CSV table of C-alpha atoms in Angstrom, one decimal:
chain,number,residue,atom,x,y,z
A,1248,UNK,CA,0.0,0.0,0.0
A,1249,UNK,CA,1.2,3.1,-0.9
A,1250,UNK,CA,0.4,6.1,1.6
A,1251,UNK,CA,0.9,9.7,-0.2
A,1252,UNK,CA,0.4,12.7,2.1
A,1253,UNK,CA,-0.6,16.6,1.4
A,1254,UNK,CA,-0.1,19.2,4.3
A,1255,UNK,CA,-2.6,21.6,5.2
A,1256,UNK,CA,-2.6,24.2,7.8
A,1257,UNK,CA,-6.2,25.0,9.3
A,1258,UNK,CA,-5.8,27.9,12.2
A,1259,UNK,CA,-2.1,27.3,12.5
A,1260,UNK,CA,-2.6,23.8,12.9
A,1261,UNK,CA,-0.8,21.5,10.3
A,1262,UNK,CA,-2.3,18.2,9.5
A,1263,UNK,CA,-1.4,15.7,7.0
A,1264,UNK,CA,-4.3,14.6,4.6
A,1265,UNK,CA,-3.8,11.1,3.5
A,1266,UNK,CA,-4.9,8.7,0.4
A,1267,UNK,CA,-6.0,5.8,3.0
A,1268,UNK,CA,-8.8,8.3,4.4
A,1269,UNK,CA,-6.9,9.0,7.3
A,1270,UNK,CA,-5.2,12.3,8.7
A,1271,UNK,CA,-2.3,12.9,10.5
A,1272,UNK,CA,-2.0,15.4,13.7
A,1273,UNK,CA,1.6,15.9,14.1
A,1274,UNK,CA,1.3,18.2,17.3
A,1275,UNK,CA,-1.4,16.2,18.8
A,1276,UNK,CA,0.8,12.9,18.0
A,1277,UNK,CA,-2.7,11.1,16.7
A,1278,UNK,CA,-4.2,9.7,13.6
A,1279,UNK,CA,-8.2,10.9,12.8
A,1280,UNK,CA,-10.0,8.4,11.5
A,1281,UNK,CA,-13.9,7.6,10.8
A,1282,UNK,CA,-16.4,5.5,9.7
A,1283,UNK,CA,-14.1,2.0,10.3
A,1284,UNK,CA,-17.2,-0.2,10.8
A,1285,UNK,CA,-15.9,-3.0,12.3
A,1286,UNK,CA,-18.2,-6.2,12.2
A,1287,UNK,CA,-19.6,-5.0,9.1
A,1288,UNK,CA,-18.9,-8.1,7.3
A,1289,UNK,CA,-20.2,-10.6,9.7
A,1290,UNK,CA,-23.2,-8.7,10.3
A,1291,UNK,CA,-23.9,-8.7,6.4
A,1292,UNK,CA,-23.7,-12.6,5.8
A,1293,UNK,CA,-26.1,-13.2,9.2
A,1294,UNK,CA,-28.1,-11.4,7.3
A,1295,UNK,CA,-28.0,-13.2,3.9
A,1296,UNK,CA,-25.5,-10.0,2.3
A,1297,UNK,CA,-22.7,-12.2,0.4
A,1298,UNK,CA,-19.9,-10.3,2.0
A,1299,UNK,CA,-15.8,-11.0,0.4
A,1300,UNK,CA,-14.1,-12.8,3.0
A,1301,UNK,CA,-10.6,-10.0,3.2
A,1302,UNK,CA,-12.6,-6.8,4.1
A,1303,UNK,CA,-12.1,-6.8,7.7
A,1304,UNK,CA,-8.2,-8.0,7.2
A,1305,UNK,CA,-7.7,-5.6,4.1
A,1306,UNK,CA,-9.5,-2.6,6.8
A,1307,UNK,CA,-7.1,-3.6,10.0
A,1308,UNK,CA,-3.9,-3.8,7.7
A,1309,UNK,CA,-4.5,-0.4,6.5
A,1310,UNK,CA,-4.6,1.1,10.0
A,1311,UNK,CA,-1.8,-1.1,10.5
A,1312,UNK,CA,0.1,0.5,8.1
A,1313,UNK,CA,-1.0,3.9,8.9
A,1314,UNK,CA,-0.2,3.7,12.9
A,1315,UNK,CA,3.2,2.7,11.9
A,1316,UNK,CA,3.9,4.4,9.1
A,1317,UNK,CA,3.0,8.1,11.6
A,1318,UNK,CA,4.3,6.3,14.6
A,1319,UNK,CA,1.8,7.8,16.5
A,1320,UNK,CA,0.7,7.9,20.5
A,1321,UNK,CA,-2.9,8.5,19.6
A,1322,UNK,CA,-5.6,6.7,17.5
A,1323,UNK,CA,-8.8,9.0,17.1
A,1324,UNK,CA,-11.7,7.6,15.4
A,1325,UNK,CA,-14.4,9.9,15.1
A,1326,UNK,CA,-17.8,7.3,15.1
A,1327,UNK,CA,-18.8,4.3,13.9
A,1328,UNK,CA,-15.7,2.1,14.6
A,1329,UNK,CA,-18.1,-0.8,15.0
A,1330,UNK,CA,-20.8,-1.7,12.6
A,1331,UNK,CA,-23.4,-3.3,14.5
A,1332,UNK,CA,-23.7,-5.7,17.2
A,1333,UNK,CA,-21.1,-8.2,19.2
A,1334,UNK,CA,-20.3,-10.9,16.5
A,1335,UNK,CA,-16.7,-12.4,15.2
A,1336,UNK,CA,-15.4,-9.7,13.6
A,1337,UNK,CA,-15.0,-8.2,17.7
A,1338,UNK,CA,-12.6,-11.0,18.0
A,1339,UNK,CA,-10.8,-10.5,15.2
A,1340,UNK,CA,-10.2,-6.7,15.8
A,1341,UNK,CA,-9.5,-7.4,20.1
A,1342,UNK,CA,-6.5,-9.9,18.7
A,1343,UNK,CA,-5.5,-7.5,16.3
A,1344,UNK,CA,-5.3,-4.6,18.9
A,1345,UNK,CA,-3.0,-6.4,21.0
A,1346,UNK,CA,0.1,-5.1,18.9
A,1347,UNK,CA,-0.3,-1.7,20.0
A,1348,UNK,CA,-0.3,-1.9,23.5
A,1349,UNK,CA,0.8,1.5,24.2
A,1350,UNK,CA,-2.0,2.8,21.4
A,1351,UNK,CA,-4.5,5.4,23.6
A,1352,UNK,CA,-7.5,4.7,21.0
A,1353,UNK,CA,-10.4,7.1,21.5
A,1354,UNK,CA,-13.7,6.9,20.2
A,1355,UNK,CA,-15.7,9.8,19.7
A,1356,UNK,CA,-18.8,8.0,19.9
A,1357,UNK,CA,-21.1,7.4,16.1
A,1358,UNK,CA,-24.8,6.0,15.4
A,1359,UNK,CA,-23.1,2.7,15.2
A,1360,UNK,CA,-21.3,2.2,18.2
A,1361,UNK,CA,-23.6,0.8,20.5
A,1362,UNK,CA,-21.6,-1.8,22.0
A,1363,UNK,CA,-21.2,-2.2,26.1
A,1364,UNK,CA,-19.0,-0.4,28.3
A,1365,UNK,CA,-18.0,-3.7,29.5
A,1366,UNK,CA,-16.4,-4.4,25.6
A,1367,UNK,CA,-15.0,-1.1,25.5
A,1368,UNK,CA,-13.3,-1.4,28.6
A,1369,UNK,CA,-11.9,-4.9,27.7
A,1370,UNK,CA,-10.4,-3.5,25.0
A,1371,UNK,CA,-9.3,-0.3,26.5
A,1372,UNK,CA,-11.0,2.3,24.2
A,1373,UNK,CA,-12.1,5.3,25.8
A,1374,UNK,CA,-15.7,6.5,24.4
A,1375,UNK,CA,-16.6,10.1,24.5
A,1376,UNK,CA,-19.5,12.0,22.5
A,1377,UNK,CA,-17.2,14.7,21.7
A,1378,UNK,CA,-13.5,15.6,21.9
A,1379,UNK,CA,-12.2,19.1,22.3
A,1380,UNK,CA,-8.9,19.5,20.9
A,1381,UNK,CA,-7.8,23.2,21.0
A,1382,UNK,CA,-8.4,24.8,17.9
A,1383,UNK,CA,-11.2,21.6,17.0
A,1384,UNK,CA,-13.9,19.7,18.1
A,1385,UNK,CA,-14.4,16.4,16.6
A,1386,UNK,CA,-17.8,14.6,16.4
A,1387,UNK,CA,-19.6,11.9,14.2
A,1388,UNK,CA,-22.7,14.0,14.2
A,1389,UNK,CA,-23.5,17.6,14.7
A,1390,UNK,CA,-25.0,18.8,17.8
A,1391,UNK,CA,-27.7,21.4,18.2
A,1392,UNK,CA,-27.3,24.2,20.5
């Protein structure tokens, strides 16, 4: 996979846009990412959906790639990091996530993500509806008011 990169500066801020639908935060030390929809695939086929067997692994060695390739502290993934419901895929993607033990993943929480406190604790993703990062606030859906 090749990753190419463009730098943009929003409010003094630079962030690297990527080709793998990813950005870079240098200063922040954190990879934005959305829209993952982990367990998309197993959900599908239990529901009759022919599904190709290589999304989920094609999806995971992307962000692989990407976590390396910025060597960063942070993963940010602005909603829907999960699809639907517990099923396989969950097992797949807690295995996976053991490699980056020192990873703080946040999830800025998306229509999708419905799973339990009790899974996100297990795999040690901290869930928030909204994240303030000075100059920018990141959310899977706007807020009135």
């Amino acid at each position: 996979m090749n990753i190419i990169t463009e730098n943009i500066t929003i409010t003094n801020e630079v962030l690297t846009l990527t080709n793998q639908r990813a950005i870079h935060w240098k200063k922040q030390d954190a990879l934005i990412l959305s829209d993952i929809h982990i367990g998309k695939t197993a959900h599908f086929r239990r529901h009759g959906i022919p599904m190709p067997d290589d999304i989920l692994q094609k999806d995971l060695e992307r962000l692989k790639l990407l976590i390396n390739h910025f060597d960063v502290d942070k993963l940010l993934i602005v909603g829907d990091l999960f699809h639907a419901e517990t099923n396989s895929d969950m097992d797949t993607f807690k295995s996976w996530l053991h490699q980056f033990e020192d990873l703080n993943l946040v999830l800025i929480k998306g229509n999708h993500d419905r799973q339990s406190k009790h899974l996100m604790d297990n795999l040690k993703i901290e869930v928030v509806n909204r994240l303030d990062l000075d100059p920018f606030t990141l959310l899977h859906e706007y807020e009135e008011g």
